[in-house]
mmCIF file of C-alpha atoms in Angstrom:
data_model
loop_
_atom_site.group_PDB
_atom_site.id
_atom_site.type_symbol
_atom_site.label_atom_id
_atom_site.label_comp_id
_atom_site.label_asym_id
_atom_site.label_seq_id
_atom_site.Cartn_x
_atom_site.Cartn_y
_atom_site.Cartn_z
ATOM 1 C CA MET A 1 112.567 72.699 21.510
ATOM 2 C CA GLY A 2 111.541 69.179 22.526
ATOM 3 C CA LEU A 3 113.664 66.538 24.257
ATOM 4 C CA PRO A 4 114.897 63.815 21.878
ATOM 5 C CA LEU A 5 113.057 60.593 22.644
ATOM 6 C CA ASN A 6 116.234 58.530 22.292
ATOM 7 C CA LEU A 7 117.481 60.097 25.549
ATOM 8 C CA LEU A 8 114.561 58.673 27.483
ATOM 9 C CA ALA A 9 114.649 55.273 29.134
ATOM 10 C CA THR A 10 112.127 53.221 31.028
ATOM 11 C CA ALA A 11 112.404 53.044 34.804
ATOM 12 C CA ASP A 12 113.446 49.811 36.458
ATOM 13 C CA PRO A 13 110.259 48.492 38.087
ATOM 14 C CA ASP A 14 112.326 46.591 40.676
ATOM 15 C CA GLN A 15 114.201 49.670 41.894
ATOM 16 C CA ASN A 16 112.533 51.481 44.819
ATOM 17 C CA PRO A 17 113.549 55.173 44.797
ATOM 18 C CA LEU A 18 112.655 55.475 48.492
ATOM 19 C CA ALA A 19 114.826 52.586 49.617
ATOM 20 C CA GLY A 20 118.283 53.175 51.045
ATOM 21 C CA GLN A 21 119.924 56.516 51.775
ATOM 22 C CA ILE A 22 118.046 59.417 50.170
ATOM 23 C CA ASP A 23 119.517 62.896 49.865
ATOM 24 C CA ARG A 24 116.859 65.274 51.183
ATOM 25 C CA ASN A 25 119.101 68.235 51.931
ATOM 26 C CA TRP A 26 117.349 70.201 49.200
ATOM 27 C CA GLU A 27 114.363 70.481 51.543
ATOM 28 C CA LYS A 28 116.376 72.807 53.814
ATOM 29 C CA ILE A 29 115.928 75.537 51.224
ATOM 30 C CA TYR A 30 112.205 75.554 51.953
ATOM 31 C CA ARG A 31 112.406 74.768 55.661
ATOM 32 C CA ASP A 32 114.934 77.509 56.357
ATOM 33 C CA GLN A 33 113.640 80.254 54.080
ATOM 34 C CA TYR A 34 112.104 82.100 57.074
ATOM 35 C CA LYS A 35 114.955 81.362 59.456
ATOM 36 C CA TYR A 36 116.515 84.411 61.117
ATOM 37 C CA ASP A 37 119.439 85.195 63.382
ATOM 38 C CA SER A 38 117.908 88.166 65.198
ATOM 39 C CA PHE A 39 115.140 90.732 64.975
ATOM 40 C CA PHE A 40 114.479 94.315 65.964
ATOM 41 C CA ASP A 41 111.411 96.548 66.091
ATOM 42 C CA TRP A 42 111.113 99.900 64.380
ATOM 43 C CA VAL A 43 108.398 102.397 63.484
ATOM 44 C CA CYS A 44 107.278 102.804 59.884
ATOM 45 C CA SER A 45 106.330 106.464 59.884
ATOM 46 C CA PRO A 46 105.761 108.021 56.479
ATOM 47 C CA ASN A 47 103.084 110.690 56.015
ATOM 48 C CA ASP A 48 100.162 108.267 56.275
ATOM 49 C CA THR A 49 99.662 108.993 60.032
ATOM 50 C CA HIS A 50 99.656 105.336 61.114
ATOM 51 C CA ALA A 51 103.149 104.962 62.614
ATOM 52 C CA CYS A 52 103.035 101.160 62.618
ATOM 53 C CA ARG A 53 105.507 99.226 64.722
ATOM 54 C CA VAL A 54 107.325 96.753 62.510
ATOM 55 C CA ARG A 55 109.450 93.723 63.314
ATOM 56 C CA ALA A 56 112.466 93.273 61.060
ATOM 57 C CA TYR A 57 114.004 89.809 60.809
ATOM 58 C CA VAL A 58 117.748 89.725 60.172
ATOM 59 C CA ARG A 59 119.801 86.935 58.643
ATOM 60 C CA ASN A 60 123.514 87.207 57.925
ATOM 61 C CA GLY A 61 123.296 90.917 58.679
ATOM 62 C CA ILE A 62 120.569 91.544 56.109
ATOM 63 C CA VAL A 63 116.897 92.310 56.744
ATOM 64 C CA THR A 64 115.175 89.461 54.906
ATOM 65 C CA ARG A 65 111.543 90.136 55.792
ATOM 66 C CA LEU A 66 109.257 92.357 57.845
ATOM 67 C CA GLY A 67 106.222 91.550 59.933
ATOM 68 C CA SER A 68 103.817 92.886 62.513
ATOM 69 C CA THR A 69 104.723 92.898 66.202
ATOM 70 C CA TYR A 70 101.265 91.692 67.301
ATOM 71 C CA ASP A 71 101.576 93.527 70.603
ATOM 72 C CA TYR A 72 99.109 96.399 70.263
ATOM 73 C CA GLN A 73 97.093 95.004 73.140
ATOM 74 C CA ASN A 74 99.977 96.036 75.409
ATOM 75 C CA TYR A 75 99.824 99.704 74.422
ATOM 76 C CA ALA A 76 98.309 102.116 76.919
ATOM 77 C CA ASP A 77 97.832 105.851 77.237
ATOM 78 C CA LEU A 78 98.728 108.063 80.181
ATOM 79 C CA TYR A 79 95.476 107.105 81.882
ATOM 80 C CA GLY A 80 96.044 103.355 81.654
ATOM 81 C CA ASN A 81 93.591 102.677 78.839
ATOM 82 C CA HIS A 82 94.792 99.710 76.804
ATOM 83 C CA ALA A 83 94.258 98.974 73.149
ATOM 84 C CA SER A 84 92.635 95.671 72.255
ATOM 85 C CA HIS A 85 93.937 92.659 70.359
ATOM 86 C CA ASN A 86 91.673 93.723 67.524
ATOM 87 C CA TRP A 87 94.214 96.298 66.391
ATOM 88 C CA ASN A 88 96.501 93.470 65.277
ATOM 89 C CA PRO A 89 97.900 93.115 62.725
ATOM 90 C CA ARG A 90 99.134 96.515 61.646
ATOM 91 C CA GLN A 91 101.007 97.444 58.475
ATOM 92 C CA CYS A 92 100.302 97.643 54.796
ATOM 93 C CA ALA A 93 101.872 96.050 51.743
ATOM 94 C CA LYS A 94 104.223 99.008 51.339
ATOM 95 C CA GLY A 95 105.450 98.620 54.895
ATOM 96 C CA PHE A 96 105.878 94.860 54.592
ATOM 97 C CA THR A 97 108.150 95.346 51.570
ATOM 98 C CA PHE A 98 110.116 98.357 52.803
ATOM 99 C CA HIS A 99 113.308 96.309 53.044
ATOM 100 C CA ARG A 100 113.213 96.064 49.261
ATOM 101 C CA VAL A 101 113.538 99.843 49.177
ATOM 102 C CA ILE A 102 116.531 99.683 51.521
ATOM 103 C CA TYR A 103 118.398 97.221 49.329
ATOM 104 C CA GLY A 104 116.895 98.338 46.022
ATOM 105 C CA PRO A 105 119.205 99.351 43.171
ATOM 106 C CA TYR A 106 117.498 102.737 42.810
ATOM 107 C CA ARG A 107 117.772 103.829 46.426
ATOM 108 C CA LEU A 108 119.223 107.328 46.572
ATOM 109 C CA LYS A 109 122.283 107.302 48.822
ATOM 110 C CA HIS A 110 123.738 110.731 48.116
ATOM 111 C CA PRO A 111 122.504 114.301 47.497
ATOM 112 C CA ILE A 112 121.621 115.337 43.966
ATOM 113 C CA VAL A 113 120.701 118.749 42.604
ATOM 114 C CA ARG A 114 119.378 120.005 39.304
ATOM 115 C CA ARG A 115 122.304 121.136 37.161
ATOM 116 C CA GLY A 116 120.646 124.397 36.124
ATOM 117 C CA TRP A 117 119.704 125.290 39.694
ATOM 118 C CA LYS A 118 123.256 124.710 40.900
ATOM 119 C CA ALA A 119 124.626 126.909 38.115
ATOM 120 C CA TRP A 120 122.182 129.629 39.178
ATOM 121 C CA ALA A 121 123.226 129.236 42.815
ATOM 122 C CA ASP A 122 126.922 129.318 41.917
ATOM 123 C CA ALA A 123 126.249 132.557 40.026
ATOM 124 C CA GLY A 124 124.960 134.140 43.237
ATOM 125 C CA PHE A 125 121.199 133.704 42.736
ATOM 126 C CA PRO A 126 120.745 136.527 40.190
ATOM 127 C CA GLU A 127 117.270 137.931 39.537
ATOM 128 C CA LEU A 128 115.441 135.502 37.265
ATOM 129 C CA THR A 129 114.732 137.448 34.115
ATOM 130 C CA PRO A 130 113.072 135.572 31.232
ATOM 131 C CA GLU A 131 116.514 135.074 29.708
ATOM 132 C CA LEU A 132 117.995 133.656 32.905
ATOM 133 C CA LYS A 133 114.967 131.424 33.449
ATOM 134 C CA ALA A 134 115.692 129.869 30.076
ATOM 135 C CA GLN A 135 119.437 129.717 30.703
ATOM 136 C CA TYR A 136 119.075 127.919 34.027
ATOM 137 C CA LYS A 137 116.117 125.831 32.788
ATOM 138 C CA PHE A 138 113.582 127.141 35.303
ATOM 139 C CA ASP A 139 111.010 127.056 32.514
ATOM 140 C CA SER A 140 112.066 123.585 31.275
ATOM 141 C CA ARG A 141 113.134 121.697 34.369
ATOM 142 C CA GLY A 142 111.985 118.408 32.888
ATOM 143 C CA ASP A 143 114.702 118.719 30.255
ATOM 144 C CA ASP A 144 117.446 119.296 32.820
ATOM 145 C CA GLU A 145 119.486 116.614 34.574
ATOM 146 C CA PHE A 146 120.501 115.977 38.166
ATOM 147 C CA VAL A 147 124.111 115.894 39.299
ATOM 148 C CA GLN A 148 125.583 114.318 42.403
ATOM 149 C CA ILE A 149 127.041 116.608 45.052
ATOM 150 C CA SER A 150 128.573 116.053 48.476
ATOM 151 C CA TRP A 151 126.663 116.489 51.714
ATOM 152 C CA GLY A 152 128.781 119.530 52.485
ATOM 153 C CA ASP A 153 127.826 121.127 49.183
ATOM 154 C CA ALA A 154 124.171 120.290 49.805
ATOM 155 C CA PHE A 155 124.215 122.032 53.181
ATOM 156 C CA ASP A 156 125.985 125.008 51.622
ATOM 157 C CA CYS A 157 123.323 125.241 48.897
ATOM 158 C CA VAL A 158 120.531 125.339 51.479
ATOM 159 C CA ALA A 159 122.308 127.911 53.646
ATOM 160 C CA LYS A 160 123.198 130.164 50.707
ATOM 161 C CA ALA A 161 119.640 129.996 49.371
ATOM 162 C CA LEU A 162 118.191 131.035 52.745
ATOM 163 C CA VAL A 163 120.636 133.932 52.948
ATOM 164 C CA ALA A 164 119.834 135.018 49.382
ATOM 165 C CA ILE A 165 116.061 134.951 49.935
ATOM 166 C CA SER A 166 116.248 136.744 53.262
ATOM 167 C CA THR A 167 118.592 139.409 51.907
ATOM 168 C CA ARG A 168 116.680 140.037 48.676
ATOM 169 C CA TYR A 169 113.342 140.646 50.375
ATOM 170 C CA SER A 170 114.532 142.664 53.377
ATOM 171 C CA GLY A 171 114.022 146.394 53.786
ATOM 172 C CA ASP A 172 112.208 148.809 51.483
ATOM 173 C CA ALA A 173 113.827 147.309 48.384
ATOM 174 C CA GLY A 174 112.508 143.905 49.377
ATOM 175 C CA LYS A 175 109.005 145.292 49.861
ATOM 176 C CA GLN A 176 109.051 146.811 46.390
ATOM 177 C CA ARG A 177 110.161 143.501 44.885
ATOM 178 C CA LEU A 178 107.260 141.704 46.548
ATOM 179 C CA LEU A 179 104.746 144.311 45.410
ATOM 180 C CA SER A 180 106.066 144.157 41.846
ATOM 181 C CA GLN A 181 105.577 140.386 41.925
ATOM 182 C CA GLY A 182 101.882 140.840 42.656
ATOM 183 C CA TYR A 183 101.685 140.207 46.386
ATOM 184 C CA GLN A 184 98.932 142.014 48.239
ATOM 185 C CA PRO A 185 100.055 145.061 50.268
ATOM 186 C CA GLU A 186 98.664 143.498 53.451
ATOM 187 C CA MET A 187 100.847 140.434 52.922
ATOM 188 C CA VAL A 188 103.905 142.572 52.260
ATOM 189 C CA GLU A 189 103.311 144.623 55.408
ATOM 190 C CA ALA A 190 103.160 141.390 57.413
ATOM 191 C CA THR A 191 106.831 140.799 56.639
ATOM 192 C CA GLN A 192 107.691 143.952 58.637
ATOM 193 C CA GLY A 193 110.667 144.480 56.380
ATOM 194 C CA ALA A 194 112.293 141.157 57.251
ATOM 195 C CA GLY A 195 113.146 138.939 54.310
ATOM 196 C CA THR A 196 113.171 135.934 56.609
ATOM 197 C CA ARG A 197 109.386 136.324 56.824
ATOM 198 C CA CYS A 198 109.258 135.243 53.177
ATOM 199 C CA VAL A 199 110.589 131.825 54.173
ATOM 200 C CA LYS A 200 107.608 129.596 54.837
ATOM 201 C CA MET A 201 108.082 126.112 56.228
ATOM 202 C CA ARG A 202 105.688 123.361 57.107
ATOM 203 C CA GLY A 203 107.001 120.473 59.128
ATOM 204 C CA GLY A 204 104.672 117.776 57.898
ATOM 205 C CA MET A 205 102.694 115.559 60.245
ATOM 206 C CA GLY A 206 104.813 116.275 63.257
ATOM 207 C CA LEU A 207 103.874 113.394 65.544
ATOM 208 C CA LEU A 208 104.981 110.934 62.876
ATOM 209 C CA GLY A 209 108.535 111.859 63.696
ATOM 210 C CA VAL A 210 108.984 114.631 66.224
ATOM 211 C CA LEU A 211 112.711 115.145 65.686
ATOM 212 C CA GLY A 212 112.617 114.990 61.909
ATOM 213 C CA LYS A 213 109.344 116.762 61.147
ATOM 214 C CA TYR A 214 109.372 119.421 63.862
ATOM 215 C CA GLY A 215 112.992 120.069 62.981
ATOM 216 C CA MET A 216 111.654 122.170 60.099
ATOM 217 C CA TYR A 217 109.959 124.467 62.600
ATOM 218 C CA ARG A 218 113.079 124.735 64.727
ATOM 219 C CA LEU A 219 115.127 125.615 61.662
ATOM 220 C CA ASN A 220 112.575 128.230 60.683
ATOM 221 C CA ASN A 221 112.613 129.785 64.151
ATOM 222 C CA SER A 222 116.402 129.949 64.081
ATOM 223 C CA LEU A 223 116.233 132.236 61.038
ATOM 224 C CA ALA A 224 115.751 135.096 63.495
ATOM 225 C CA LEU A 225 119.524 134.896 63.950
ATOM 226 C CA LEU A 226 119.917 135.411 60.214
ATOM 227 C CA ASP A 227 117.530 138.372 60.266
ATOM 228 C CA ALA A 228 119.528 139.992 63.060
ATOM 229 C CA LYS A 229 122.666 139.739 60.942
ATOM 230 C CA ILE A 230 121.060 140.970 57.701
ATOM 231 C CA ARG A 231 119.090 143.905 59.107
ATOM 232 C CA GLY A 232 121.403 144.645 62.007
ATOM 233 C CA VAL A 233 118.612 144.534 64.612
ATOM 234 C CA ASP A 234 118.799 143.245 68.165
ATOM 235 C CA HIS A 235 117.256 139.954 69.214
ATOM 236 C CA HIS A 236 114.109 141.708 70.475
ATOM 237 C CA HIS A 237 113.282 142.892 66.953
ATOM 238 C CA ALA A 238 114.673 140.002 64.903
ATOM 239 C CA LEU A 239 112.034 138.007 63.033
ATOM 240 C CA ALA A 240 112.121 134.350 62.043
ATOM 241 C CA GLY A 241 110.457 132.578 59.142
ATOM 242 C CA ARG A 242 106.762 131.779 59.019
ATOM 243 C CA ASN A 243 105.546 128.368 60.140
ATOM 244 C CA TRP A 244 102.603 127.091 58.152
ATOM 245 C CA ALA A 245 100.164 125.085 60.230
ATOM 246 C CA ASN A 246 99.404 121.495 59.285
ATOM 247 C CA TYR A 247 95.662 122.082 59.200
ATOM 248 C CA THR A 248 95.467 125.560 57.705
ATOM 249 C CA TRP A 249 97.753 124.853 54.782
ATOM 250 C CA HIS A 250 97.520 121.079 54.465
ATOM 251 C CA GLY A 251 95.583 120.364 51.292
ATOM 252 C CA ASP A 252 94.291 116.903 52.215
ATOM 253 C CA GLN A 253 92.837 117.825 55.597
ATOM 254 C CA ALA A 254 89.276 118.182 54.301
ATOM 255 C CA PRO A 255 88.775 121.979 54.302
ATOM 256 C CA GLY A 256 84.993 121.477 54.098
ATOM 257 C CA GLN A 257 84.862 119.743 57.488
ATOM 258 C CA PRO A 258 84.623 122.937 59.591
ATOM 259 C CA TRP A 259 81.607 124.087 57.578
ATOM 260 C CA VAL A 260 79.752 120.855 58.328
ATOM 261 C CA HIS A 261 80.993 119.740 61.732
ATOM 262 C CA GLY A 262 82.176 123.003 63.267
ATOM 263 C CA LEU A 263 85.735 121.738 63.622
ATOM 264 C CA GLN A 264 88.341 120.260 61.373
ATOM 265 C CA ALA A 265 89.336 116.606 61.042
ATOM 266 C CA SER A 266 86.316 115.374 63.000
ATOM 267 C CA ASP A 267 86.278 111.700 62.114
ATOM 268 C CA CYS A 268 85.112 108.513 63.727
ATOM 269 C CA ASP A 269 87.685 106.096 65.039
ATOM 270 C CA PHE A 270 88.252 103.322 62.535
ATOM 271 C CA ASN A 271 87.979 100.941 65.464
ATOM 272 C CA ASP A 272 84.224 101.618 65.308
ATOM 273 C CA LEU A 273 84.029 100.290 61.764
ATOM 274 C CA ARG A 274 84.042 96.688 62.931
ATOM 275 C CA PHE A 275 80.732 97.226 64.747
ATOM 276 C CA SER A 276 78.997 98.789 61.743
ATOM 277 C CA LYS A 277 76.337 97.156 59.602
ATOM 278 C CA LEU A 278 76.280 99.883 56.960
ATOM 279 C CA ILE A 279 79.274 101.923 55.827
ATOM 280 C CA ILE A 280 78.923 104.800 53.369
ATOM 281 C CA MET A 281 82.186 106.227 52.083
ATOM 282 C CA ASP A 282 82.166 109.529 50.211
ATOM 283 C CA GLY A 283 85.537 110.878 49.175
ATOM 284 C CA LYS A 284 87.446 107.973 50.693
ATOM 285 C CA ASN A 285 87.932 104.514 49.283
ATOM 286 C CA LEU A 286 89.396 102.160 51.862
ATOM 287 C CA VAL A 287 90.329 99.703 49.146
ATOM 288 C CA GLU A 288 92.852 102.239 47.893
ATOM 289 C CA ASN A 289 93.832 104.320 50.893
ATOM 290 C CA LYS A 290 94.074 104.422 54.684
ATOM 291 C CA LEU A 291 96.441 101.520 54.172
ATOM 292 C CA THR A 292 96.798 99.599 57.389
ATOM 293 C CA ASP A 293 93.415 100.679 58.774
ATOM 294 C CA SER A 294 91.647 98.821 55.998
ATOM 295 C CA HIS A 295 91.615 95.624 58.066
ATOM 296 C CA TRP A 296 88.669 97.069 60.021
ATOM 297 C CA PHE A 297 86.894 97.464 56.717
ATOM 298 C CA ILE A 298 87.714 93.882 55.727
ATOM 299 C CA GLU A 299 86.361 92.561 59.034
ATOM 300 C CA THR A 300 83.014 94.224 58.400
ATOM 301 C CA MET A 301 82.863 92.497 55.023
ATOM 302 C CA GLU A 302 83.417 89.171 56.782
ATOM 303 C CA ARG A 303 80.531 90.007 59.126
ATOM 304 C CA GLY A 304 78.206 90.753 56.224
ATOM 305 C CA ALA A 305 78.060 94.535 56.494
ATOM 306 C CA LYS A 306 76.775 96.527 53.545
ATOM 307 C CA ILE A 307 79.266 98.924 52.024
ATOM 308 C CA VAL A 308 78.430 101.853 49.764
ATOM 309 C CA VAL A 309 81.244 103.730 48.024
ATOM 310 C CA ILE A 310 80.647 107.068 46.310
ATOM 311 C CA ALA A 311 83.622 107.275 43.951
ATOM 312 C CA PRO A 312 83.187 109.739 41.075
ATOM 313 C CA GLU A 313 86.412 108.564 39.458
ATOM 314 C CA TYR A 314 84.780 105.190 38.830
ATOM 315 C CA GLY A 315 81.369 106.543 37.838
ATOM 316 C CA PRO A 316 80.170 107.023 34.275
ATOM 317 C CA PRO A 317 80.946 110.379 32.643
#
């Protein structure tokens, strides 16, 4: 809808808009948009193996933006070897915007559990017959809904589930259940009659967060106490859960590497990328993954390196 022309008027040619007192306070909005009261450093450590140090800038008690620390040249190992300035900056777009997750409207701040699963747990974890699978929506989980529970209830659910699994698969009756479910006899014998051996945990990439990730292994080891209670054995014969190794059972750790290189995860340091004149990528596209390490890749582009990407998902059928 246009502005009526009768509301317009010509400007006075003798009036200088820059003369006299001019209100320029509106400029503070732009000058102060990056102002901060304090900052703190933290480590962004999801499962991408980078563990970038991040600087969070705080204003009025709220993290307003994130940035790189630009101090990687100060890092050293136990032998005194220092990293170079070339490692700066670190972080990816996801890390730079993580504060939006913190203050986002969809951030999960309380435990939730699938309604059908909780009903099954409250019923004492009965054997899942086809009828009970349908009743508790194990065969239609996408049609179920989540309900909010307290932290105490969440801890109780985990503890009760571990007790139920360990009890159900202990002893001769537990062995027969496993065999009837199609497990190989050799696998069943490896449990040695302890249902806790049916609990398999993998702690994730441990060095990305030693306390949080390796805590899964510590919890699994502590299940020997549960086995002692269930089977009534002493601590010399009690068995804990089974820890699954990061490399043996980690699906994205390139299982073909040992066949080619003789060992697993044998990769060049991405620091060497910046000295390359030809880069051939097969099975990895640095435009889409490796996140913060892609700046090495970008530097080679600036130096005129040739880059070849073998990406079947973008090739013709």
